[in-house]
Amino acid sequence: MKRHRRTRTSARLLGLSAAVLSAAAVGFTYTDATGAAAPNEATERSTVPAAASTRTVRYDLGDDAWRLPQTGQPVELTGVVHYPADLGTGRHPLIVMLHGLHDTCADRKADAARTAAERDGDDAAYEAANAKLSAWPCASGTPVLPSERGYDYLGRELAAQGFVVVSVGANGINASSVWGDDNAAARADLINRHLRMWQELSSKDQGELSGKFTDPATGAARRVGFAHHVDMGDVGVMGHSRAGAGVTWQAADSHRGQWPKGVDVKAVAAVAPAYNVMTEDMSNYTITKTPFATFRGTCDGQVGGEALWFAADAAKGNRSGFYRFAIHGANHNYFNTQWSPRSRQVAASDDAMPVEGHPGQCTDREGAAPTRQLTEPQQRHVAVTYLGAFFRRHLLGDTGQDPVLTGARHPDAAITDVDVTTAAP
C-alpha cells in the first residue's frame, strides 16, 4: 500500500489515526552600559546590554551516557549552550529547550531509498530505509542529525537578552520504543537529568559538566565560568512537537517533586505540541502553579487543533498565567531550522498543506480557510517575539511584555496575524 509521508509522520507523532487527527481538528530590558555587567542587588541577577554579544559552547557526554528508565535504551547527554559573552557578577535565568520526534541519522542514501519506496508503495524497502534513519547510535560513518541545533536562532536571541540557554539532544528517545505518555515522561526525565547537571555545575563548579565544554566548530576545549552565574531557581523550559508534551509533563503539578533539589521551573512553553490526547490520567499534564504558554501555526501539517485545546484542559485552574497563540501561516517544521528545507538537511520538509489555485497560501487540512504562508525567517521572527516576551515576563518579571502576551499589542502585525487567548495572572 502506498504511504504518504506527511500522514505517516503525523500518526507516528500522536499515536493516533489520521481520522482522529482530522477530527481534532518587551519592559525589563538590560540597559547597563557596555563593559562589565553589574548585578541587580536585590536578585543577584546580572544585567547586560540589550544587544549584548553572545557566545556558544557545546557539551557531549556520549551517545549512551544515559539510559531510559522505562526500557534501558541508550540516550545521549548533549547540549548546545548560548550565553551572554560577559556573564558579569550576578546570575542569569536558565532556559532548557528540547526538540521533538524526527529522524536521528543524516543518511542521505537511506533518505533517497525511503523516498523511492514511498513512491513505489514498497513497504519492506520503506521500513528498511527508515530503520537506518531512525537508529541510535547512528551507524559508523553516518552523521548524527543534530535537531538540537535547530533552535540556535532562538537561543542566540534569548542569550542576548541575558538568559543562559541550553538546547539538548533527544535522538535516543526518538529512536526508542517508548510512545504515548511514556514518551512524554522520558523527555521530562531527560530535562531533569540535564537540570541536575546544571545545578551541580552552578552551585559547586563540579559534576559531569565541569570541564566538558567545547567549541562547536572546532571541538577545542572551552572554559566557561558558569559557576554561580546560572540561577537554578529561575528556570524556563521549552519543548517543540513531541517535546511540547514532554515539558508539559515535566512541569505538571504532580511531577514537581521530580525536579532536582534547588531547581524551580518558573515558565513552560509548548511549541506545536504533539500530545497523547488518549491519555488516561490528565493529572500527568495538569499545570496550575507555573506560567504556561502554547503555540501552534494555522498551517501545521503534523499536529492539529488538539495542540491548543489539550493544553487548555491541562491549564484549567492555572492562576499563574496561561497563554495560547495561533500563528497564521506557520507550519510545524519551520520552528526548527534542521527540519526546514533551506537547511538542505536530511528529512527536511515543508509540512504545510498547499491550497490548489492559490500559490503561496496554505492550510492544515482540507476544507480549512487558507492563509498566506510564512517564510522560514518570518516564522522564526514571530517565534522569537512571543517566546521572548513570555520568558522575559515570567523569568525576569518584565510586566512591559503584558500587552504582547494578552493580545493588546501585536508587534509582528506587519508579518502576520497572531490570535491570542490568555488567562493572565
Coordinates of C-alpha atoms in Angstrom, one line a residue:
M1 CA 0.0 0.0 0.0
K2 CA 1.4 3.4 -0.9
R3 CA 2.0 5.7 2.0
H4 CA 2.1 9.5 2.1
R5 CA 4.9 10.6 4.4
R6 CA 3.0 13.5 6.0
T7 CA 0.2 11.3 7.1
R8 CA 2.5 8.7 8.3
T9 CA 4.6 11.2 10.3
S10 CA 1.5 12.8 11.9
A11 CA 0.2 9.4 13.0
R12 CA 3.6 8.5 14.5
L13 CA 3.8 11.8 16.3
L14 CA 0.5 11.4 18.1
G15 CA -0.1 7.7 18.1
L16 CA -3.4 8.3 16.5
S17 CA -5.1 7.5 13.3
A18 CA -5.4 10.1 10.5
A19 CA -9.2 10.1 11.1
V20 CA -8.7 11.1 14.7
L21 CA -6.2 13.8 13.7
S22 CA -8.7 15.3 11.2
A23 CA -11.5 15.3 13.8
A24 CA -9.3 17.0 16.4
A25 CA -9.2 19.4 14.2
V26 CA 9.2 43.6 25.8
G27 CA 9.6 46.4 29.9
F28 CA 12.6 44.8 31.7
T29 CA 15.4 45.5 29.3
Y30 CA 19.1 45.0 30.0
T31 CA 20.2 48.6 29.9
D32 CA 23.5 48.6 31.7
A33 CA 26.3 50.4 29.8
T34 CA 28.7 48.4 27.8
G35 CA 31.6 46.8 29.6
A36 CA 31.4 44.6 32.7
A37 CA 27.9 43.8 33.6
A38 CA 26.6 44.8 37.0
P39 CA 24.4 42.7 39.3
N40 CA 21.0 43.7 40.5
E41 CA 21.5 43.8 44.2
A42 CA 18.0 42.5 45.1
T43 CA 18.2 39.4 42.9
E44 CA 21.9 39.0 42.2
R45 CA 20.9 38.9 38.6
S46 CA 23.3 40.2 36.0
T47 CA 22.3 43.0 33.8
V48 CA 23.8 43.1 30.3
P49 CA 23.2 45.3 27.3
A50 CA 20.0 44.5 25.4
A51 CA 22.0 43.9 22.2
A52 CA 24.9 42.2 24.0
S53 CA 27.2 39.8 22.1
T54 CA 26.8 36.1 22.8
R55 CA 28.9 33.0 22.7
T56 CA 28.2 29.4 22.1
V57 CA 29.6 26.2 23.5
R58 CA 28.7 22.5 23.4
Y59 CA 28.9 19.5 25.7
D60 CA 28.7 15.9 24.7
L61 CA 29.0 13.1 27.3
G62 CA 28.3 10.3 24.8
D63 CA 25.6 8.7 22.8
D64 CA 24.8 6.2 25.6
A65 CA 25.6 8.4 28.6
W66 CA 22.0 7.9 30.0
R67 CA 19.6 5.0 29.8
L68 CA 15.8 5.3 29.6
P69 CA 14.2 4.3 32.9
Q70 CA 11.4 2.5 31.0
T71 CA 13.5 0.3 28.7
G72 CA 17.2 0.8 29.3
Q73 CA 17.8 2.0 25.8
P74 CA 20.7 4.5 25.3
V75 CA 20.2 8.2 25.1
E76 CA 22.8 10.9 24.6
L77 CA 23.6 13.7 27.0
T78 CA 24.5 16.5 24.8
G79 CA 23.6 20.2 24.6
V80 CA 24.4 23.4 22.8
V81 CA 24.6 26.4 25.1
H82 CA 24.1 30.1 24.1
Y83 CA 25.0 32.6 26.7
P84 CA 26.0 36.3 27.2
A85 CA 29.6 36.9 26.3
D86 CA 30.0 38.7 29.5
L87 CA 28.3 36.8 32.4
G88 CA 29.0 39.7 34.8
T89 CA 28.9 39.1 38.5
G90 CA 25.3 38.0 39.0
R91 CA 23.1 35.1 38.0
H92 CA 21.2 34.5 34.8
P93 CA 17.9 32.6 34.3
L94 CA 18.4 29.2 32.6
I95 CA 16.2 28.1 29.7
V96 CA 16.2 24.5 28.6
M97 CA 14.9 23.7 25.1
L98 CA 14.1 20.2 23.8
H99 CA 13.3 19.1 20.2
G100 CA 10.6 16.5 19.3
L101 CA 10.3 13.5 17.1
H102 CA 12.4 13.4 13.9
D103 CA 14.9 11.3 12.1
T104 CA 18.1 10.7 14.1
C105 CA 20.8 9.9 11.5
A106 CA 21.6 12.0 8.4
D107 CA 21.9 9.1 6.0
R108 CA 21.3 10.6 2.5
K109 CA 21.3 7.2 0.7
A110 CA 18.7 5.8 3.1
D111 CA 16.6 9.0 2.7
A112 CA 16.6 8.6 -1.0
A113 CA 15.7 4.9 -0.7
R114 CA 12.8 5.8 1.6
T115 CA 11.5 8.4 -0.8
A116 CA 11.7 5.9 -3.6
A117 CA 10.0 3.2 -1.6
E118 CA 7.2 5.6 -0.6
R119 CA 6.7 6.5 -4.3
D120 CA 6.6 2.8 -5.3
G121 CA 4.5 1.6 -2.4
D122 CA 7.2 -0.8 -1.2
D123 CA 6.6 -1.2 2.5
A124 CA 9.6 -3.5 3.1
A125 CA 12.0 -1.1 1.5
Y126 CA 10.4 1.8 3.3
E127 CA 10.9 0.1 6.7
A128 CA 14.5 -0.9 5.9
A129 CA 15.4 2.6 5.0
N130 CA 13.5 4.1 7.9
A131 CA 15.4 1.9 10.3
K132 CA 18.7 3.4 9.2
L133 CA 17.3 6.9 9.5
S134 CA 15.9 6.3 13.0
A135 CA 18.7 4.3 14.6
W136 CA 20.6 5.2 17.7
P137 CA 23.5 5.4 17.9
C138 CA 23.9 6.0 14.2
A139 CA 25.9 3.6 12.1
S140 CA 29.7 4.2 11.9
G141 CA 30.4 6.9 9.3
T142 CA 26.8 8.2 9.3
P143 CA 26.4 11.8 10.7
V144 CA 24.1 12.4 13.6
L145 CA 21.1 14.7 12.6
P146 CA 21.5 17.5 15.2
S147 CA 18.0 18.5 15.9
E148 CA 19.1 20.4 19.0
R149 CA 20.9 22.9 16.7
G150 CA 17.6 23.8 15.1
Y151 CA 16.9 26.4 17.8
D152 CA 20.2 28.2 17.6
Y153 CA 18.4 31.3 16.2
L154 CA 16.2 31.4 19.3
G155 CA 19.0 30.6 21.7
R156 CA 21.1 33.4 20.4
E157 CA 18.3 35.9 20.7
L158 CA 17.5 34.9 24.2
A159 CA 21.1 34.9 25.3
A160 CA 21.4 38.5 24.0
Q161 CA 18.7 39.3 26.4
G162 CA 20.6 37.9 29.4
F163 CA 19.5 34.2 29.5
V164 CA 21.7 31.2 29.6
V165 CA 20.0 28.8 27.1
V166 CA 20.8 25.1 26.5
S167 CA 19.2 23.1 23.7
V168 CA 19.6 19.4 24.4
G169 CA 19.6 16.4 22.2
A170 CA 16.9 13.6 22.3
N171 CA 17.8 11.4 19.4
G172 CA 18.0 8.3 21.7
I173 CA 14.4 8.9 22.7
N174 CA 13.3 9.4 19.1
A175 CA 14.9 6.0 18.2
S176 CA 13.5 4.2 21.3
S177 CA 10.4 2.1 21.7
V178 CA 8.7 4.4 24.2
W179 CA 5.4 6.0 22.9
G180 CA 2.4 7.9 24.3
D181 CA 2.6 9.0 27.8
D182 CA 5.8 7.0 28.4
N183 CA 7.4 9.2 25.7
A184 CA 6.4 12.4 27.4
A185 CA 7.7 11.0 30.7
A186 CA 11.0 10.1 29.1
R187 CA 11.5 13.6 27.7
A188 CA 10.7 15.0 31.1
D189 CA 13.2 12.7 32.8
L190 CA 15.8 13.8 30.2
I191 CA 15.2 17.5 31.0
N192 CA 15.5 16.8 34.7
R193 CA 18.7 14.9 34.1
H194 CA 20.2 18.0 32.4
L195 CA 18.9 20.3 35.1
R196 CA 20.6 18.1 37.7
M197 CA 23.9 18.5 36.0
W198 CA 23.5 22.3 35.7
Q199 CA 22.5 22.6 39.3
E200 CA 25.7 20.9 40.4
L201 CA 27.8 22.9 38.0
S202 CA 26.2 26.2 39.0
S203 CA 26.3 25.7 42.7
K204 CA 29.7 23.9 43.1
D205 CA 31.5 24.2 39.8
Q206 CA 31.7 20.4 39.9
G207 CA 29.9 17.4 38.3
E208 CA 29.6 15.9 34.9
L209 CA 29.6 19.2 33.0
S210 CA 32.7 20.5 34.7
G211 CA 35.5 20.8 32.1
K212 CA 33.3 19.3 29.3
F213 CA 32.5 22.5 27.2
T214 CA 33.9 22.7 23.7
D215 CA 33.8 25.0 20.7
P216 CA 31.0 23.7 18.4
A217 CA 33.0 24.5 15.3
T218 CA 36.5 23.2 16.2
G219 CA 35.9 20.9 19.1
A220 CA 38.6 22.7 21.1
A221 CA 38.1 22.8 24.9
R222 CA 36.5 25.9 26.2
R223 CA 36.5 27.1 29.8
V224 CA 33.3 29.0 30.7
G225 CA 32.7 30.3 34.2
F226 CA 29.1 29.3 34.6
A227 CA 29.5 28.5 38.3
H228 CA 27.4 30.9 40.4
H229 CA 26.2 32.7 37.3
V230 CA 23.2 30.5 36.5
D231 CA 20.0 31.0 38.6
M232 CA 18.6 27.5 39.0
G233 CA 15.7 28.9 41.0
D234 CA 14.6 30.8 37.8
V235 CA 14.3 28.2 35.1
G236 CA 12.2 28.1 31.9
V237 CA 11.6 25.0 29.7
M238 CA 10.6 25.0 26.0
G239 CA 9.6 21.9 24.0
H240 CA 8.7 21.6 20.4
S241 CA 6.5 18.9 18.9
R242 CA 6.6 15.7 20.9
A243 CA 8.8 17.6 23.4
G244 CA 5.9 20.0 23.9
A245 CA 4.2 17.2 25.6
G246 CA 7.4 16.4 27.5
V247 CA 7.7 19.9 29.0
T248 CA 4.0 19.9 29.9
W249 CA 4.6 16.6 31.8
Q250 CA 7.8 17.9 33.4
A251 CA 6.1 21.0 34.7
A252 CA 2.9 19.3 35.8
D253 CA 1.8 19.8 39.4
S254 CA 2.1 16.1 40.1
H255 CA 5.7 15.9 38.9
R256 CA 7.2 18.9 40.6
G257 CA 8.7 16.6 43.2
Q258 CA 10.9 15.1 40.5
W259 CA 12.7 18.4 39.8
P260 CA 16.2 18.3 41.1
K261 CA 16.8 19.9 44.5
G262 CA 17.4 23.6 44.2
V263 CA 15.6 23.8 40.8
D264 CA 12.4 25.8 40.3
V265 CA 10.7 25.9 36.9
K266 CA 9.0 29.3 36.6
A267 CA 7.8 29.2 32.9
V268 CA 6.9 26.4 30.5
A269 CA 6.3 26.8 26.7
A270 CA 4.9 24.1 24.4
V271 CA 5.5 24.9 20.7
A272 CA 3.3 22.9 18.3
P273 CA 3.0 20.2 21.0
A274 CA 2.1 16.6 20.0
Y275 CA 0.1 15.4 22.9
N276 CA -1.2 11.9 23.6
V277 CA -4.8 13.0 23.6
M278 CA -5.9 9.5 24.5
T279 CA -4.1 9.7 27.9
E280 CA -5.9 8.0 30.8
D281 CA -4.6 10.3 33.5
M282 CA -4.9 14.0 32.8
S283 CA -3.2 14.9 36.1
N284 CA 0.1 13.9 34.4
Y285 CA -0.2 17.1 32.3
T286 CA -2.1 19.5 34.6
I287 CA -0.3 22.7 35.3
T288 CA -1.8 25.2 37.8
K289 CA 1.2 26.5 39.6
T290 CA 3.5 27.5 36.7
P291 CA 3.0 30.1 33.9
F292 CA 2.2 28.1 30.7
A293 CA 2.1 29.1 27.0
T294 CA 1.3 27.0 24.0
F295 CA 1.9 27.9 20.3
R296 CA 0.5 26.4 17.0
G297 CA 0.6 27.5 13.4
T298 CA -2.6 27.5 11.3
C299 CA -0.7 25.6 8.6
D300 CA 0.7 22.9 10.9
G301 CA 0.6 19.7 8.9
Q302 CA 1.8 17.5 11.8
V303 CA -0.4 18.3 14.8
G304 CA -4.0 19.5 14.8
G305 CA -6.1 21.8 16.9
E306 CA -5.6 19.5 19.9
A307 CA -2.3 21.2 20.4
L308 CA -4.3 24.2 21.8
W309 CA -7.4 22.6 23.3
F310 CA -5.5 19.8 25.2
A311 CA -3.2 22.5 26.7
A312 CA -6.2 24.5 27.7
D313 CA -7.6 21.4 29.5
A314 CA -4.2 20.9 31.2
A315 CA -4.2 24.6 32.3
K316 CA -7.7 24.6 33.9
G317 CA -7.3 26.3 37.3
N318 CA -3.9 27.8 36.4
R319 CA -3.6 31.0 38.5
S320 CA -0.1 31.8 37.3
G321 CA -0.9 32.7 33.7
F322 CA -1.9 30.6 30.6
Y323 CA -1.5 31.8 27.0
R324 CA -2.5 30.3 23.7
F325 CA -1.0 31.7 20.4
A326 CA -2.3 30.7 17.0
I327 CA 0.2 32.0 14.4
H328 CA -1.4 32.5 11.0
G329 CA 0.6 30.9 8.2
A330 CA 3.1 29.0 10.4
N331 CA 3.7 25.3 9.9
H332 CA 5.3 22.7 12.1
N333 CA 8.8 22.2 10.9
Y334 CA 10.0 25.8 10.4
F335 CA 10.3 26.3 14.1
N336 CA 13.4 24.0 13.8
T337 CA 16.0 25.0 11.2
Q338 CA 17.3 21.5 10.9
W339 CA 13.8 20.3 9.8
S340 CA 13.3 23.0 7.3
P341 CA 14.1 22.9 3.5
R342 CA 16.6 25.8 3.5
S343 CA 18.9 23.8 5.7
R344 CA 19.2 21.1 3.0
Q345 CA 19.3 18.6 5.9
V346 CA 18.2 15.0 5.5
A347 CA 14.4 14.7 6.0
A348 CA 13.8 18.5 6.0
S349 CA 10.4 19.4 4.6
D350 CA 7.6 21.9 4.4
D351 CA 4.7 20.2 6.1
A352 CA 2.1 22.9 5.4
M353 CA -0.8 21.8 3.1
P354 CA -0.7 23.9 -0.1
V355 CA -4.0 25.3 -1.5
E356 CA -4.7 24.4 -5.1
G357 CA -5.0 27.5 -7.3
H358 CA -3.7 29.8 -4.5
P359 CA 0.1 29.8 -4.7
G360 CA 1.8 31.0 -1.5
Q361 CA -1.1 30.1 0.6
C362 CA -1.5 27.2 3.0
T363 CA -3.7 25.4 5.5
D364 CA -3.5 22.5 7.9
R365 CA -6.3 20.3 6.5
E366 CA -8.7 20.0 3.5
G367 CA -11.6 22.5 3.6
A368 CA -9.9 24.8 6.1
A369 CA -9.6 28.5 5.3
P370 CA -6.3 29.3 3.6
T371 CA -3.8 31.9 4.7
R372 CA -0.6 33.3 3.3
Q373 CA 2.3 31.0 4.3
L374 CA 5.1 32.5 6.3
T375 CA 8.7 32.1 5.1
E376 CA 11.2 30.3 7.4
P377 CA 12.7 33.6 8.6
Q378 CA 9.3 35.2 9.2
Q379 CA 8.0 32.2 11.2
R380 CA 11.1 32.3 13.4
H381 CA 10.9 36.0 13.9
V382 CA 7.4 35.6 15.3
A383 CA 8.6 32.7 17.5
V384 CA 11.4 34.9 18.9
T385 CA 9.0 37.7 19.6
Y386 CA 6.4 35.8 21.5
L387 CA 8.6 33.3 23.2
G388 CA 10.9 36.1 24.2
A389 CA 8.0 38.1 25.6
F390 CA 6.8 35.1 27.6
F391 CA 10.2 34.2 29.2
R392 CA 11.0 37.8 29.9
R393 CA 7.7 38.3 31.6
H394 CA 7.9 35.2 33.8
L395 CA 11.6 34.7 34.4
L396 CA 12.5 38.4 34.6
G397 CA 9.3 39.9 35.9
D398 CA 9.1 42.2 32.9
T399 CA 5.5 43.4 33.1
G400 CA 6.1 45.5 30.0
Q401 CA 5.5 42.3 28.0
D402 CA 1.9 42.0 29.2
P403 CA 0.4 43.9 26.2
V404 CA 2.0 41.4 23.9
L405 CA 1.0 38.3 25.9
T406 CA -2.6 39.5 26.3
G407 CA -3.0 40.5 22.6
A408 CA -3.4 44.2 23.4
R409 CA -0.3 44.8 21.2
H410 CA 0.7 43.0 18.1
P411 CA 4.4 43.7 17.4
D412 CA 4.5 41.5 14.3
A413 CA 1.3 42.7 12.7
A414 CA 3.2 43.6 9.6
I415 CA 4.2 40.0 9.2
T416 CA 1.1 38.0 10.1
D417 CA -1.9 37.7 12.5
V418 CA -1.5 36.0 15.8
D419 CA -4.6 35.1 17.7
V420 CA -4.0 35.4 21.4
T421 CA -6.1 33.8 24.1
T422 CA -5.0 34.4 27.7
A423 CA -5.8 33.9 31.3
A424 CA -3.3 36.3 32.8
P425 CA -2.3 36.1 36.4

